[in-house]
């Protein structure tokens, strides 16, 4: 009886897979273009970049690879930066399953206990709660997408057991915020034009690292004495960001010595020593190297987002209002901007507000007040 039931389930699974929609050629081509290339997970820095879609095809089961193309090509993931982040998280899940579970190809067949094991290993390795939450969200989204096609999958991710409980906003688990003097020290530690350019772009433009890494040569626009950079924000919106004068000069110097671009399409604005497009890991290593040279405490905690958060916080402290901070940062929702305003110096600000409201307390009869 058990054998008959097993055979029936196998036939049902095969029938379900056979009916699974496959991506058309145009969708696959669009996803491939937006994903770009990266070094394989765990490969040495000198390794040649490989198309992310090829890496996914090699790391995932054929059924999941086809589903992943449809998932990444959906309108909810239309931003190239969002697609890249999801693809990279999925590659990390596949790499973990290969090493920890011995599975050559990753599929949507994880058990709850296996996710618990992954969570424990991530925590032991020092992964931040925000990184853990993002990777769980990626996998959970893919499971939901598979279920929407009628595939027989059950998400192994439990809100009670797996999802970290943490406060959102700029707190201990979020980007470290430096002082403007720290950024100056990091710049002073730069020994080449490219490193100084990367720091300048991230800080003075309050750019996301994904926006910097995705920028191409033809995204630069010169108008009179002002140089602009066209970037694609989260959600797919395209905006022009003005470049500070010294940053624009560094860009001119860097372009003159930048390694030649031999790949298809426009050259990346900033490249590594081999001429390949920088990724967020390259930028993180660059910043931590400079922070260590500059004597910044805990340089291992400096990230690309630290420069963005520092720029926004610096301008808040200098009196920039919420609407202008929103314009600088490119946040779609002003409530996100309020995180910076709410967290920075909150105790001092609330105390000052309380003291100001306390002016009415002068009306308390003197005999009710403590005599000094």
CSV table of C-alpha atoms in Angstrom, one decimal:
chain,number,residue,atom,x,y,z
A,1,UNK,CA,0.0,0.0,0.0
A,2,UNK,CA,2.9,2.3,0.9
A,3,UNK,CA,4.5,1.5,-2.4
A,4,UNK,CA,1.3,2.3,-4.3
A,5,UNK,CA,1.0,5.6,-2.5
A,6,UNK,CA,4.6,6.5,-3.2
A,7,UNK,CA,4.2,5.7,-6.9
A,8,UNK,CA,1.0,7.8,-7.0
A,9,UNK,CA,2.8,10.8,-5.4
A,10,UNK,CA,5.7,10.4,-7.8
A,11,UNK,CA,3.4,10.4,-10.8
A,12,UNK,CA,1.6,13.5,-9.4
A,13,UNK,CA,4.9,15.3,-8.9
A,14,UNK,CA,6.1,14.4,-12.4
A,15,UNK,CA,2.8,15.6,-13.9
A,16,UNK,CA,3.0,18.8,-11.9
A,17,UNK,CA,6.6,19.5,-13.1
A,18,UNK,CA,5.6,18.7,-16.7
A,19,UNK,CA,2.9,21.3,-16.6
A,20,UNK,CA,5.2,23.9,-15.1
A,21,UNK,CA,5.4,27.0,-17.3
A,22,UNK,CA,8.7,27.7,-18.9
A,23,UNK,CA,10.1,31.2,-19.5
A,24,UNK,CA,10.0,32.4,-23.1
A,25,UNK,CA,13.2,33.5,-24.8
A,26,UNK,CA,12.6,37.2,-24.5
A,27,UNK,CA,12.0,36.9,-20.7
A,28,UNK,CA,15.1,34.9,-20.2
A,29,UNK,CA,17.2,37.3,-22.3
A,30,UNK,CA,15.8,40.3,-20.3
A,31,UNK,CA,16.6,38.6,-17.0
A,32,UNK,CA,20.1,37.7,-18.2
A,33,UNK,CA,20.8,41.3,-19.2
A,34,UNK,CA,19.7,42.7,-15.9
A,35,UNK,CA,21.5,40.2,-13.8
A,36,UNK,CA,24.9,40.8,-15.4
A,37,UNK,CA,28.0,38.8,-14.3
A,38,UNK,CA,29.8,38.0,-11.0
A,39,UNK,CA,32.5,35.8,-9.7
A,40,UNK,CA,31.3,32.4,-8.6
A,41,UNK,CA,30.6,32.1,-4.9
A,42,UNK,CA,33.8,31.2,-3.1
A,43,UNK,CA,36.0,31.7,-6.2
A,44,UNK,CA,39.3,33.6,-5.9
A,45,UNK,CA,39.3,37.3,-6.6
A,46,UNK,CA,41.2,36.7,-9.9
A,47,UNK,CA,38.5,34.4,-11.2
A,48,UNK,CA,36.6,35.6,-14.3
A,49,UNK,CA,33.1,36.8,-13.9
A,50,UNK,CA,30.3,34.5,-15.1
A,51,UNK,CA,26.7,35.4,-16.1
A,52,UNK,CA,24.6,35.1,-13.0
A,53,UNK,CA,21.9,33.3,-14.9
A,54,UNK,CA,24.5,30.6,-15.9
A,55,UNK,CA,25.5,30.3,-12.3
A,56,UNK,CA,21.9,29.8,-11.3
A,57,UNK,CA,21.4,27.2,-14.0
A,58,UNK,CA,24.4,25.3,-12.7
A,59,UNK,CA,23.4,25.6,-9.1
A,60,UNK,CA,19.7,24.9,-9.3
A,61,UNK,CA,17.6,22.0,-10.4
A,62,UNK,CA,16.3,22.4,-14.0
A,63,UNK,CA,12.8,22.9,-12.7
A,64,UNK,CA,13.8,25.5,-10.2
A,65,UNK,CA,16.1,27.3,-12.6
A,66,UNK,CA,13.2,27.7,-15.0
A,67,UNK,CA,11.0,28.9,-12.2
A,68,UNK,CA,13.6,31.3,-11.0
A,69,UNK,CA,13.8,33.1,-14.4
A,70,UNK,CA,10.0,33.6,-14.3
A,71,UNK,CA,10.2,34.8,-10.6
A,72,UNK,CA,13.1,37.2,-11.3
A,73,UNK,CA,11.4,38.5,-14.4
A,74,UNK,CA,8.2,39.4,-12.6
A,75,UNK,CA,7.1,43.0,-12.3
A,76,UNK,CA,7.5,43.0,-8.5
A,77,UNK,CA,11.2,42.4,-9.2
A,78,UNK,CA,11.6,44.8,-12.1
A,79,UNK,CA,14.6,46.8,-10.6
A,80,UNK,CA,17.9,45.3,-11.8
A,81,UNK,CA,19.3,45.9,-8.3
A,82,UNK,CA,16.4,43.8,-6.8
A,83,UNK,CA,16.9,41.0,-9.3
A,84,UNK,CA,20.7,40.9,-8.6
A,85,UNK,CA,20.1,40.8,-4.8
A,86,UNK,CA,17.6,38.0,-5.1
A,87,UNK,CA,19.9,36.0,-7.5
A,88,UNK,CA,22.9,36.4,-5.2
A,89,UNK,CA,20.9,35.3,-2.1
A,90,UNK,CA,19.6,32.3,-4.1
A,91,UNK,CA,23.2,31.4,-5.1
A,92,UNK,CA,24.2,31.6,-1.4
A,93,UNK,CA,21.4,29.2,-0.4
A,94,UNK,CA,22.5,26.8,-3.2
A,95,UNK,CA,26.1,27.0,-2.0
A,96,UNK,CA,25.1,26.3,1.6
A,97,UNK,CA,23.0,23.3,0.6
A,98,UNK,CA,25.9,21.9,-1.4
A,99,UNK,CA,28.3,22.1,1.5
A,100,UNK,CA,26.0,21.5,4.5
A,101,UNK,CA,23.5,19.1,2.9
A,102,UNK,CA,25.5,17.5,0.1
A,103,UNK,CA,23.1,18.5,-2.6
A,104,UNK,CA,24.6,19.1,-6.0
A,105,UNK,CA,21.6,21.1,-7.1
A,106,UNK,CA,19.3,23.3,-5.0
A,107,UNK,CA,15.6,22.7,-5.1
A,108,UNK,CA,12.6,23.8,-3.1
A,109,UNK,CA,12.7,20.7,-0.9
A,110,UNK,CA,14.2,22.1,2.3
A,111,UNK,CA,12.8,20.9,5.7
A,112,UNK,CA,12.1,23.1,8.6
A,113,UNK,CA,14.9,21.5,10.6
A,114,UNK,CA,17.3,22.3,7.8
A,115,UNK,CA,16.4,26.0,7.8
A,116,UNK,CA,16.9,25.9,11.6
A,117,UNK,CA,20.4,24.5,11.0
A,118,UNK,CA,21.1,27.2,8.4
A,119,UNK,CA,20.0,29.8,10.9
A,120,UNK,CA,22.2,28.5,13.6
A,121,UNK,CA,25.2,28.4,11.3
A,122,UNK,CA,24.5,32.0,10.1
A,123,UNK,CA,24.4,33.3,13.7
A,124,UNK,CA,27.6,31.4,14.6
A,125,UNK,CA,29.3,33.0,11.6
A,126,UNK,CA,28.3,36.5,12.8
A,127,UNK,CA,25.8,37.3,10.1
A,128,UNK,CA,23.6,40.3,11.0
A,129,UNK,CA,20.0,39.9,11.7
A,130,UNK,CA,19.1,42.1,8.7
A,131,UNK,CA,21.1,39.8,6.4
A,132,UNK,CA,19.5,36.7,7.8
A,133,UNK,CA,16.1,38.3,7.4
A,134,UNK,CA,16.7,39.3,3.8
A,135,UNK,CA,17.9,35.8,2.8
A,136,UNK,CA,14.9,34.2,4.5
A,137,UNK,CA,12.7,36.7,2.7
A,138,UNK,CA,14.2,35.8,-0.6
A,139,UNK,CA,13.6,32.1,-0.1
A,140,UNK,CA,10.1,32.6,1.3
A,141,UNK,CA,9.2,34.7,-1.8
A,142,UNK,CA,10.4,32.0,-4.1
A,143,UNK,CA,8.4,29.4,-2.3
A,144,UNK,CA,5.2,31.6,-2.5
A,145,UNK,CA,5.8,32.1,-6.2
A,146,UNK,CA,6.1,28.4,-6.8
A,147,UNK,CA,2.9,27.8,-4.9
A,148,UNK,CA,1.2,30.4,-7.0
A,149,UNK,CA,1.8,28.2,-10.0
A,150,UNK,CA,0.1,25.3,-8.2
A,151,UNK,CA,3.4,23.4,-7.5
A,152,UNK,CA,3.3,21.2,-4.5
A,153,UNK,CA,5.7,23.0,-2.2
A,154,UNK,CA,5.5,23.9,1.5
A,155,UNK,CA,7.7,26.7,2.8
A,156,UNK,CA,10.0,25.5,5.6
A,157,UNK,CA,10.4,29.0,7.0
A,158,UNK,CA,8.5,29.6,10.3
A,159,UNK,CA,7.9,33.1,11.6
A,160,UNK,CA,8.2,31.8,15.2
A,161,UNK,CA,11.4,29.8,14.8
A,162,UNK,CA,13.3,31.5,12.0
A,163,UNK,CA,12.6,35.1,11.4
A,164,UNK,CA,14.7,37.4,13.5
A,165,UNK,CA,12.9,39.8,15.8
A,166,UNK,CA,14.6,43.1,15.5
A,167,UNK,CA,13.7,46.8,15.4
A,168,UNK,CA,13.9,48.4,12.1
A,169,UNK,CA,15.8,51.6,11.6
A,170,UNK,CA,19.4,52.7,12.1
A,171,UNK,CA,20.3,50.7,15.2
A,172,UNK,CA,22.8,48.1,16.2
A,173,UNK,CA,22.0,45.7,13.4
A,174,UNK,CA,21.9,48.4,10.7
A,175,UNK,CA,24.6,50.4,8.9
A,176,UNK,CA,27.3,51.9,11.1
A,177,UNK,CA,27.2,55.7,11.0
A,178,UNK,CA,30.5,57.5,11.0
A,179,UNK,CA,31.5,61.2,11.4
A,180,UNK,CA,32.3,63.4,8.5
A,181,UNK,CA,35.9,63.6,9.8
A,182,UNK,CA,36.1,59.8,9.6
A,183,UNK,CA,35.2,60.1,5.9
A,184,UNK,CA,37.9,62.7,5.5
A,185,UNK,CA,40.4,60.3,7.1
A,186,UNK,CA,39.3,57.5,4.8
A,187,UNK,CA,39.8,59.7,1.8
A,188,UNK,CA,43.2,60.7,3.0
A,189,UNK,CA,44.2,57.1,3.2
A,190,UNK,CA,43.4,56.5,-0.5
A,191,UNK,CA,46.5,55.7,-2.6
A,192,UNK,CA,44.8,55.7,-6.0
A,193,UNK,CA,42.2,57.7,-7.9
A,194,UNK,CA,39.7,54.9,-8.1
A,195,UNK,CA,39.5,54.4,-4.3
A,196,UNK,CA,39.0,58.1,-3.7
A,197,UNK,CA,36.4,58.3,-6.5
A,198,UNK,CA,34.4,55.4,-4.9
A,199,UNK,CA,34.4,57.1,-1.5
A,200,UNK,CA,33.5,60.4,-3.0
A,201,UNK,CA,30.6,59.0,-5.1
A,202,UNK,CA,29.1,57.1,-2.2
A,203,UNK,CA,29.3,59.9,0.3
A,204,UNK,CA,28.6,63.1,-1.6
A,205,UNK,CA,25.9,61.5,-3.7
A,206,UNK,CA,24.5,59.4,-0.8
A,207,UNK,CA,24.4,56.5,-3.3
A,208,UNK,CA,23.5,52.9,-2.7
A,209,UNK,CA,26.3,50.6,-3.6
A,210,UNK,CA,24.0,48.9,-6.1
A,211,UNK,CA,23.5,52.3,-7.8
A,212,UNK,CA,27.3,52.8,-8.0
A,213,UNK,CA,28.1,49.3,-9.3
A,214,UNK,CA,25.4,49.4,-11.9
A,215,UNK,CA,26.4,52.8,-13.4
A,216,UNK,CA,27.9,52.8,-16.9
A,217,UNK,CA,30.1,55.2,-18.8
A,218,UNK,CA,27.1,56.5,-20.8
A,219,UNK,CA,25.2,57.3,-17.6
A,220,UNK,CA,27.5,60.4,-17.2
A,221,UNK,CA,26.1,63.7,-18.5
A,222,UNK,CA,28.1,67.0,-18.7
A,223,UNK,CA,26.1,70.2,-18.8
A,224,UNK,CA,28.1,73.4,-18.5
A,225,UNK,CA,30.2,73.3,-15.4
A,226,UNK,CA,28.1,70.5,-13.8
A,227,UNK,CA,28.5,66.8,-14.2
A,228,UNK,CA,25.5,64.5,-13.6
A,229,UNK,CA,25.2,60.8,-13.1
A,230,UNK,CA,22.0,59.0,-14.2
A,231,UNK,CA,21.2,56.2,-11.8
A,232,UNK,CA,18.4,53.7,-11.4
A,233,UNK,CA,16.9,53.8,-7.9
A,234,UNK,CA,15.2,50.9,-6.1
A,235,UNK,CA,11.9,50.3,-7.8
A,236,UNK,CA,13.3,51.2,-11.2
A,237,UNK,CA,13.0,55.0,-11.2
A,238,UNK,CA,15.7,56.8,-13.1
A,239,UNK,CA,17.1,60.0,-11.7
A,240,UNK,CA,20.0,62.4,-12.2
A,241,UNK,CA,22.4,62.9,-9.4
A,242,UNK,CA,24.8,65.9,-9.4
A,243,UNK,CA,28.5,65.2,-8.9
A,244,UNK,CA,30.4,67.3,-6.5
A,245,UNK,CA,33.2,69.2,-8.3
A,246,UNK,CA,36.2,67.3,-6.9
A,247,UNK,CA,34.4,64.0,-7.5
A,248,UNK,CA,33.8,65.0,-11.1
A,249,UNK,CA,37.5,65.8,-11.4
A,250,UNK,CA,38.5,62.4,-10.0
A,251,UNK,CA,36.1,60.8,-12.4
A,252,UNK,CA,37.9,62.5,-15.3
A,253,UNK,CA,41.3,61.4,-14.0
A,254,UNK,CA,40.1,57.8,-13.4
A,255,UNK,CA,38.5,57.4,-16.9
A,256,UNK,CA,41.9,58.3,-18.4
A,257,UNK,CA,43.6,55.4,-16.6
A,258,UNK,CA,40.8,52.9,-16.2
A,259,UNK,CA,41.5,49.4,-17.6
A,260,UNK,CA,40.0,48.9,-21.0
A,261,UNK,CA,36.6,47.4,-21.2
A,262,UNK,CA,36.3,44.3,-23.5
A,263,UNK,CA,32.8,43.1,-22.6
A,264,UNK,CA,29.5,43.7,-24.4
A,265,UNK,CA,27.6,47.0,-24.0
A,266,UNK,CA,28.8,50.2,-22.4
A,267,UNK,CA,31.8,50.2,-20.0
A,268,UNK,CA,31.1,50.2,-16.3
A,269,UNK,CA,31.8,53.6,-14.7
A,270,UNK,CA,34.1,52.0,-12.1
A,271,UNK,CA,36.0,48.8,-12.6
A,272,UNK,CA,38.4,46.5,-10.8
A,273,UNK,CA,42.0,46.1,-11.7
A,274,UNK,CA,41.2,43.6,-14.5
A,275,UNK,CA,38.6,46.0,-16.0
A,276,UNK,CA,35.6,44.1,-14.8
A,277,UNK,CA,32.6,45.8,-13.2
A,278,UNK,CA,32.9,46.3,-9.4
A,279,UNK,CA,30.4,44.5,-7.2
A,280,UNK,CA,29.3,45.3,-3.7
A,281,UNK,CA,31.8,42.9,-2.2
A,282,UNK,CA,34.6,44.6,-4.0
A,283,UNK,CA,33.5,48.0,-2.6
A,284,UNK,CA,33.1,46.7,0.9
A,285,UNK,CA,36.7,45.3,0.9
A,286,UNK,CA,38.0,48.6,-0.5
A,287,UNK,CA,36.3,50.6,2.2
A,288,UNK,CA,37.4,48.4,5.0
A,289,UNK,CA,41.0,48.5,3.8
A,290,UNK,CA,40.9,52.3,3.7
A,291,UNK,CA,39.2,52.4,7.1
A,292,UNK,CA,41.9,50.2,8.6
A,293,UNK,CA,44.7,52.3,7.1
A,294,UNK,CA,42.9,55.5,8.4
A,295,UNK,CA,42.8,54.1,11.9
A,296,UNK,CA,39.0,54.0,12.1
A,297,UNK,CA,37.9,51.9,15.1
A,298,UNK,CA,36.3,48.6,14.1
A,299,UNK,CA,37.0,48.9,10.4
A,300,UNK,CA,35.4,45.5,9.8
A,301,UNK,CA,32.0,47.2,10.5
A,302,UNK,CA,32.4,49.8,7.8
A,303,UNK,CA,30.1,49.1,4.8
A,304,UNK,CA,29.2,51.0,1.7
A,305,UNK,CA,25.9,51.8,3.3
A,306,UNK,CA,27.8,53.4,6.2
A,307,UNK,CA,28.9,56.2,3.8
A,308,UNK,CA,25.3,56.7,2.6
A,309,UNK,CA,23.9,56.7,6.2
A,310,UNK,CA,26.7,59.0,7.3
A,311,UNK,CA,25.9,61.4,4.5
A,312,UNK,CA,22.2,61.5,5.4
A,313,UNK,CA,22.8,61.8,9.1
A,314,UNK,CA,25.4,64.6,8.6
A,315,UNK,CA,23.0,66.6,6.6
A,316,UNK,CA,20.2,66.0,9.1
A,317,UNK,CA,22.5,67.3,11.8
A,318,UNK,CA,23.3,70.4,9.7
A,319,UNK,CA,19.6,71.3,9.5
A,320,UNK,CA,18.4,69.7,6.3
A,321,UNK,CA,14.7,69.1,6.4
A,322,UNK,CA,12.9,65.8,5.9
A,323,UNK,CA,11.8,66.6,2.3
A,324,UNK,CA,15.3,67.5,1.2
A,325,UNK,CA,16.8,64.4,2.9
A,326,UNK,CA,14.3,62.4,1.0
A,327,UNK,CA,15.4,64.0,-2.2
A,328,UNK,CA,19.1,63.4,-1.4
A,329,UNK,CA,18.6,59.8,-0.4
A,330,UNK,CA,16.0,58.8,-3.0
A,331,UNK,CA,13.7,57.1,-0.5
A,332,UNK,CA,10.3,56.6,-1.9
A,333,UNK,CA,8.6,57.0,1.5
A,334,UNK,CA,9.3,59.9,3.8
A,335,UNK,CA,8.7,57.5,6.7
A,336,UNK,CA,12.0,55.8,5.9
A,337,UNK,CA,13.7,59.2,6.1
A,338,UNK,CA,12.2,59.6,9.5
A,339,UNK,CA,14.3,56.7,10.7
A,340,UNK,CA,17.4,58.8,10.5
A,341,UNK,CA,15.7,61.8,12.1
A,342,UNK,CA,14.0,59.7,14.8
A,343,UNK,CA,17.1,57.8,15.8
A,344,UNK,CA,19.8,60.5,15.7
A,345,UNK,CA,20.0,62.3,19.1
A,346,UNK,CA,16.5,61.2,20.0
A,347,UNK,CA,17.1,61.3,23.8
A,348,UNK,CA,18.4,64.9,23.6
A,349,UNK,CA,15.7,66.1,21.3
A,350,UNK,CA,12.8,64.5,23.3
A,351,UNK,CA,14.3,65.9,26.5
A,352,UNK,CA,14.4,69.4,25.0
A,353,UNK,CA,10.8,69.1,23.9
A,354,UNK,CA,9.8,67.9,27.3
A,355,UNK,CA,11.6,70.8,29.0
A,356,UNK,CA,9.9,73.3,26.6
A,357,UNK,CA,6.4,71.9,27.3
A,358,UNK,CA,7.4,72.1,31.0
A,359,UNK,CA,7.0,75.9,30.9
A,360,UNK,CA,3.4,75.5,31.9
A,361,UNK,CA,4.6,73.9,35.2
A,362,UNK,CA,5.6,77.3,36.4
A,363,UNK,CA,2.0,77.7,37.4
A,364,UNK,CA,2.3,75.0,40.1
A,365,UNK,CA,1.9,76.8,43.5
A,366,UNK,CA,5.1,77.4,45.2
A,367,UNK,CA,4.2,75.7,48.3
A,368,UNK,CA,3.7,72.4,46.4
A,369,UNK,CA,7.2,72.6,45.0
A,370,UNK,CA,10.4,71.4,46.6
A,371,UNK,CA,12.2,74.2,48.3
A,372,UNK,CA,15.9,74.4,47.3
